[in-house]
Amino acid sequence: MDWNKTKTIFIIVFSILNVFLFSLYLNRYNEASDVVVPRDTPIEERLVLDNIKVEKTEGIIQEASYVSGSVHIFSTEELGQLTNQTVEVKEDYQLIGTFKEPLQITEENTLEKLLQENIIRGSSYELWKVDEENQSATLFQTVNNRLVYYNQNAKVVVYWNDEQEIIRYEQTILDNLEDYNESKKLLPTMQAINLLYSRTLIKPDSTVKEINLGYSTLAQQAETQVFAPTWHILVELSNGTIEEHFVNAVEGRIIEIPKKEVEQAVVE
């Protein structure tokens, strides 16, 4: 047997086999790389591919109106009706109230109930955020039973002590909150999610926890403001972090709300 010829044949055969296997691998790799989700694929399917869950949304709301309002100026008469507190008003529209006898928070007398009974138009606000570290909570004013998001003229910030007693609050109010014009057709919630998803603002492996309708500031002229129906979308990331997004529910655009400015707008 000619071992040199046999050796050469083996080398040629293995070389051909290697080329074939490499070619097969390359073709499969390219096929995998070329898998692109068509743009017309329904948003529900794209969310599934990215392991994005949508837990729940608010009941179907198809229409809503813009809302207008004006900054409330506190009067001497209404301030005189407040009991068990000393009050200070800055720039006519920022009220600071300090309770002479702190109000004890209990299961029966909740923070919201105590505020409803002890501040001006207390029932017009709804709890938004609790900051246990700083022993404070923020409430936003409501219109049409919906929150006015992050408006420094429509909120209450309340503070308590180590004994869970309310000691002080800061308040602003909007007056004459009413529908600005006829109802407008709203962007469906899934389209709002699609808008955020297309901008990579909803990340893979996350969960859309809540979608609620409220209002955000659209325009402000002197003491009058106009508010647009707005989808507030809460998203929980895979690491447990919560992100919130706002989408104009009429115009279908993402809203950047200067939240820190409102949260830090504490009357000094």
GROMACS .gro file of C-alpha atoms in nm:
model
  268
    1MET     CA    1   0.000   0.000   0.000
    2ASP     CA    2   0.122   0.349  -0.092
    3TRP     CA    3   0.087   0.534   0.242
    4ASN     CA    4   0.184   0.866   0.092
    5LYS     CA    5  -0.106   0.853  -0.154
    6THR     CA    6  -0.344   0.734   0.118
    7LYS     CA    7  -0.231   1.016   0.347
    8THR     CA    8  -0.291   1.269   0.071
    9ILE     CA    9  -0.639   1.133   0.004
   10PHE     CA   10  -0.730   1.156   0.375
   11ILE     CA   11  -0.608   1.515   0.390
   12ILE     CA   12  -0.815   1.608   0.085
   13VAL     CA   13  -1.127   1.433   0.219
   14PHE     CA   14  -1.100   1.599   0.562
   15SER     CA   15  -1.037   1.935   0.399
   16ILE     CA   16  -1.352   1.898   0.191
   17LEU     CA   17  -1.547   1.786   0.500
   18ASN     CA   18  -1.422   2.088   0.698
   19VAL     CA   19  -1.524   2.322   0.418
   20PHE     CA   20  -1.867   2.160   0.404
   21LEU     CA   21  -1.920   2.180   0.778
   22PHE     CA   22  -1.802   2.542   0.792
   23SER     CA   23  -2.031   2.628   0.501
   24LEU     CA   24  -2.324   2.461   0.679
   25TYR     CA   25  -2.248   2.648   1.002
   26LEU     CA   26  -2.213   2.979   0.817
   27ASN     CA   27  -2.544   2.934   0.638
   28ARG     CA   28  -2.728   2.853   0.960
   29TYR     CA   29  -2.565   3.149   1.138
   30ASN     CA   30  -2.666   3.386   0.860
   31GLU     CA   31  -3.019   3.250   0.860
   32ALA     CA   32  -3.045   3.310   1.234
   33SER     CA   33  -2.901   3.660   1.199
   34ASP     CA   34  -3.149   3.742   0.925
   35VAL     CA   35  -3.450   3.669   1.147
   36VAL     CA   36  -3.617   4.008   1.180
   37VAL     CA   37  -3.957   4.069   1.331
   38PRO     CA   38  -4.163   4.241   1.059
   39ARG     CA   39  -4.268   4.590   1.144
   40ASP     CA   40  -4.630   4.504   1.082
   41THR     CA   41  -4.620   4.229   1.344
   42PRO     CA   42  -4.888   4.305   1.606
   43ILE     CA   43  -4.751   4.473   1.917
   44GLU     CA   44  -4.886   4.188   2.130
   45GLU     CA   45  -4.662   3.939   1.945
   46ARG     CA   46  -4.356   4.163   1.968
   47LEU     CA   47  -4.407   4.198   2.342
   48VAL     CA   48  -4.421   3.820   2.377
   49LEU     CA   49  -4.094   3.783   2.183
   50ASP     CA   50  -3.926   4.023   2.427
   51ASN     CA   51  -4.091   3.861   2.729
   52ILE     CA   52  -4.279   4.180   2.815
   53LYS     CA   53  -4.598   4.123   3.012
   54VAL     CA   54  -4.897   4.354   3.041
   55GLU     CA   55  -5.073   4.282   3.369
   56LYS     CA   56  -5.372   4.511   3.369
   57THR     CA   57  -5.504   4.835   3.230
   58GLU     CA   58  -5.773   5.078   3.334
   59GLY     CA   59  -6.124   5.012   3.207
   60ILE     CA   60  -6.182   5.099   2.844
   61ILE     CA   61  -6.185   5.479   2.810
   62GLN     CA   62  -6.235   5.599   2.456
   63GLU     CA   63  -6.289   5.973   2.499
   64ALA     CA   64  -6.194   6.256   2.735
   65SER     CA   65  -6.170   6.633   2.726
   66TYR     CA   66  -5.890   6.876   2.786
   67VAL     CA   67  -5.931   7.055   3.120
   68SER     CA   68  -5.863   7.416   3.217
   69GLY     CA   69  -5.808   7.569   3.558
   70SER     CA   70  -5.669   7.867   3.743
   71VAL     CA   71  -5.439   7.912   4.041
   72HIS     CA   72  -5.626   7.947   4.371
   73ILE     CA   73  -5.558   8.254   4.583
   74PHE     CA   74  -5.612   8.186   4.953
   75SER     CA   75  -5.849   8.429   5.124
   76THR     CA   76  -5.843   8.552   5.481
   77GLU     CA   77  -6.195   8.417   5.529
   78GLU     CA   78  -6.115   8.056   5.439
   79LEU     CA   79  -5.791   8.062   5.638
   80GLY     CA   80  -5.991   8.173   5.941
   81GLN     CA   81  -6.196   7.853   5.921
   82LEU     CA   82  -5.892   7.632   5.975
   83THR     CA   83  -5.865   7.509   6.333
   84ASN     CA   84  -5.585   7.364   6.545
   85GLN     CA   85  -5.316   7.510   6.322
   86THR     CA   86  -5.109   7.814   6.247
   87VAL     CA   87  -5.096   7.910   5.882
   88GLU     CA   88  -4.865   8.106   5.660
   89VAL     CA   89  -4.930   8.203   5.298
   90LYS     CA   90  -4.655   8.284   5.052
   91GLU     CA   91  -4.719   8.460   4.722
   92ASP     CA   92  -5.093   8.430   4.794
   93TYR     CA   93  -5.118   8.072   4.658
   94GLN     CA   94  -4.879   7.865   4.874
   95LEU     CA   95  -5.017   7.763   5.211
   96ILE     CA   96  -4.811   7.622   5.500
   97GLY     CA   97  -5.010   7.478   5.787
   98THR     CA   98  -4.858   7.362   6.117
   99PHE     CA   99  -5.079   7.172   6.360
  100LYS     CA  100  -5.077   7.288   6.720
  101GLU     CA  101  -5.186   6.940   6.829
  102PRO     CA  102  -5.037   6.682   6.589
  103LEU     CA  103  -5.288   6.447   6.425
  104GLN     CA  104  -5.236   6.080   6.503
  105ILE     CA  105  -5.240   5.849   6.202
  106THR     CA  106  -5.419   5.521   6.273
  107GLU     CA  107  -5.591   5.247   6.076
  108GLU     CA  108  -5.921   5.424   6.133
  109ASN     CA  109  -5.793   5.780   6.093
  110THR     CA  110  -5.579   5.737   5.785
  111LEU     CA  111  -5.359   6.009   5.647
  112GLU     CA  112  -5.607   6.078   5.367
  113LYS     CA  113  -5.902   6.099   5.608
  114LEU     CA  114  -5.721   6.336   5.843
  115LEU     CA  115  -5.634   6.566   5.555
  116GLN     CA  116  -5.988   6.560   5.421
  117GLU     CA  117  -6.111   6.680   5.761
  118ASN     CA  118  -5.840   6.934   5.839
  119ILE     CA  119  -5.730   7.116   5.524
  120ILE     CA  120  -5.907   7.325   5.261
  121ARG     CA  121  -6.080   7.104   5.000
  122GLY     CA  122  -5.907   6.800   5.143
  123SER     CA  123  -6.130   6.561   4.949
  124SER     CA  124  -5.997   6.704   4.621
  125TYR     CA  125  -5.664   6.525   4.661
  126GLU     CA  126  -5.551   6.166   4.619
  127LEU     CA  127  -5.241   6.001   4.760
  128TRP     CA  128  -4.961   5.970   4.506
  129LYS     CA  129  -4.635   5.890   4.680
  130VAL     CA  130  -4.517   5.803   5.032
  131ASP     CA  131  -4.158   5.875   5.133
  132GLU     CA  132  -4.099   5.679   5.453
  133GLU     CA  133  -3.736   5.791   5.480
  134ASN     CA  134  -3.830   6.159   5.492
  135GLN     CA  135  -4.160   6.094   5.671
  136SER     CA  136  -4.362   6.270   5.405
  137ALA     CA  137  -4.629   6.200   5.146
  138THR     CA  138  -4.739   6.377   4.828
  139LEU     CA  139  -5.100   6.403   4.715
  140PHE     CA  140  -5.214   6.532   4.377
  141GLN     CA  141  -5.534   6.723   4.312
  142THR     CA  142  -5.798   6.541   4.109
  143VAL     CA  143  -6.041   6.644   3.836
  144ASN     CA  144  -6.308   6.413   3.695
  145ASN     CA  145  -6.180   6.163   3.956
  146ARG     CA  146  -5.839   6.160   3.782
  147LEU     CA  147  -5.506   6.290   3.904
  148VAL     CA  148  -5.335   6.604   3.780
  149TYR     CA  149  -4.979   6.476   3.747
  150TYR     CA  150  -4.684   6.671   3.886
  151ASN     CA  151  -4.827   7.022   3.884
  152GLN     CA  152  -4.682   7.244   4.156
  153ASN     CA  153  -5.010   7.436   4.177
  154ALA     CA  154  -5.221   7.128   4.250
  155LYS     CA  155  -5.064   6.928   4.528
  156VAL     CA  156  -5.029   6.872   4.901
  157VAL     CA  157  -4.712   6.760   5.076
  158VAL     CA  158  -4.768   6.637   5.431
  159TYR     CA  159  -4.512   6.556   5.704
  160TRP     CA  160  -4.530   6.343   6.018
  161ASN     CA  161  -4.308   6.276   6.321
  162ASP     CA  162  -4.164   5.957   6.469
  163GLU     CA  163  -4.493   5.894   6.652
  164GLN     CA  164  -4.681   5.881   6.321
  165GLU     CA  165  -4.845   6.216   6.390
  166ILE     CA  166  -4.909   6.469   6.115
  167ILE     CA  167  -4.731   6.789   6.211
  168ARG     CA  168  -4.727   7.006   5.897
  169TYR     CA  169  -4.843   7.033   5.538
  170GLU     CA  170  -4.789   7.250   5.231
  171GLN     CA  171  -5.072   7.307   4.986
  172THR     CA  172  -5.156   7.461   4.650
  173ILE     CA  173  -5.495   7.445   4.475
  174LEU     CA  174  -5.630   7.487   4.124
  175ASP     CA  175  -5.973   7.650   4.086
  176ASN     CA  176  -6.242   7.618   3.821
  177LEU     CA  177  -6.122   7.284   3.691
  178GLU     CA  178  -6.362   7.204   3.409
  179ASP     CA  179  -6.370   7.053   3.062
  180TYR     CA  180  -6.200   7.288   2.817
  181ASN     CA  181  -6.375   7.168   2.499
  182GLU     CA  182  -6.561   6.873   2.354
  183SER     CA  183  -6.440   6.520   2.421
  184LYS     CA  184  -6.152   6.389   2.212
  185LYS     CA  185  -6.091   6.036   2.095
  186LEU     CA  186  -5.812   5.880   2.300
  187LEU     CA  187  -5.512   5.681   2.190
  188PRO     CA  188  -5.578   5.314   2.283
  189THR     CA  189  -5.362   5.194   2.571
  190MET     CA  190  -5.190   4.928   2.360
  191GLN     CA  191  -5.087   5.195   2.109
  192ALA     CA  192  -4.941   5.398   2.395
  193ILE     CA  193  -4.742   5.090   2.499
  194ASN     CA  194  -4.633   5.044   2.136
  195LEU     CA  195  -4.510   5.403   2.126
  196LEU     CA  196  -4.292   5.348   2.433
  197TYR     CA  197  -4.177   5.007   2.307
  198SER     CA  198  -4.073   5.148   1.968
  199ARG     CA  199  -3.853   5.403   2.151
  200THR     CA  200  -3.700   5.119   2.360
  201LEU     CA  201  -3.847   5.278   2.673
  202ILE     CA  202  -4.005   4.947   2.768
  203LYS     CA  203  -3.721   4.698   2.803
  204PRO     CA  204  -3.724   4.320   2.749
  205ASP     CA  205  -3.821   4.101   3.047
  206SER     CA  206  -4.025   4.381   3.206
  207THR     CA  207  -4.389   4.402   3.313
  208VAL     CA  208  -4.640   4.677   3.246
  209LYS     CA  209  -4.804   4.694   3.588
  210GLU     CA  210  -5.063   4.970   3.550
  211ILE     CA  211  -5.206   5.210   3.295
  212ASN     CA  212  -5.421   5.493   3.429
  213LEU     CA  213  -5.568   5.806   3.278
  214GLY     CA  214  -5.497   6.144   3.434
  215TYR     CA  215  -5.394   6.493   3.324
  216SER     CA  216  -5.064   6.666   3.257
  217THR     CA  217  -4.994   7.035   3.202
  218LEU     CA  218  -5.028   7.128   2.835
  219ALA     CA  219  -5.011   7.506   2.850
  220GLN     CA  220  -4.976   7.773   3.115
  221GLN     CA  221  -5.061   8.139   3.067
  222ALA     CA  222  -5.037   8.368   3.368
  223GLU     CA  223  -5.273   8.214   3.623
  224THR     CA  224  -5.465   7.993   3.376
  225GLN     CA  225  -5.356   7.644   3.276
  226VAL     CA  226  -5.474   7.379   3.032
  227PHE     CA  227  -5.433   7.007   3.098
  228ALA     CA  228  -5.428   6.721   2.848
  229PRO     CA  229  -5.564   6.369   2.906
  230THR     CA  230  -5.255   6.160   2.974
  231TRP     CA  231  -5.179   5.789   3.007
  232HIS     CA  232  -4.963   5.714   3.309
  233ILE     CA  233  -4.783   5.383   3.252
  234LEU     CA  234  -4.597   5.199   3.529
  235VAL     CA  235  -4.334   4.946   3.421
  236GLU     CA  236  -4.146   4.706   3.648
  237LEU     CA  237  -3.802   4.604   3.522
  238SER     CA  238  -3.658   4.256   3.569
  239ASN     CA  239  -3.456   4.382   3.869
  240GLY     CA  240  -3.767   4.514   4.044
  241THR     CA  241  -3.708   4.883   3.960
  242ILE     CA  242  -4.025   5.076   3.876
  243GLU     CA  243  -4.023   5.323   3.587
  244GLU     CA  244  -4.309   5.555   3.498
  245HIS     CA  245  -4.395   5.702   3.161
  246PHE     CA  246  -4.648   5.957   3.043
  247VAL     CA  247  -4.812   5.964   2.700
  248ASN     CA  248  -5.044   6.239   2.575
  249ALA     CA  249  -5.362   6.036   2.523
  250VAL     CA  250  -5.493   6.267   2.248
  251GLU     CA  251  -5.186   6.363   2.047
  252GLY     CA  252  -5.006   6.031   2.098
  253ARG     CA  253  -4.668   6.168   2.205
  254ILE     CA  254  -4.439   6.091   2.495
  255ILE     CA  255  -4.434   6.358   2.766
  256GLU     CA  256  -4.126   6.447   2.965
  257ILE     CA  257  -4.257   6.576   3.298
  258PRO     CA  258  -4.007   6.766   3.518
  259LYS     CA  259  -4.098   6.559   3.825
  260LYS     CA  260  -3.799   6.660   4.036
  261GLU     CA  261  -3.884   7.027   4.006
  262VAL     CA  262  -4.232   6.963   4.141
  263GLU     CA  263  -4.113   6.726   4.414
  264GLN     CA  264  -3.853   6.976   4.526
  265ALA     CA  265  -4.088   7.274   4.508
  266VAL     CA  266  -4.122   7.278   4.884
  267VAL     CA  267  -4.226   7.606   5.036
  268GLU     CA  268  -3.939   7.734   5.244
   0.00000   0.00000   0.00000
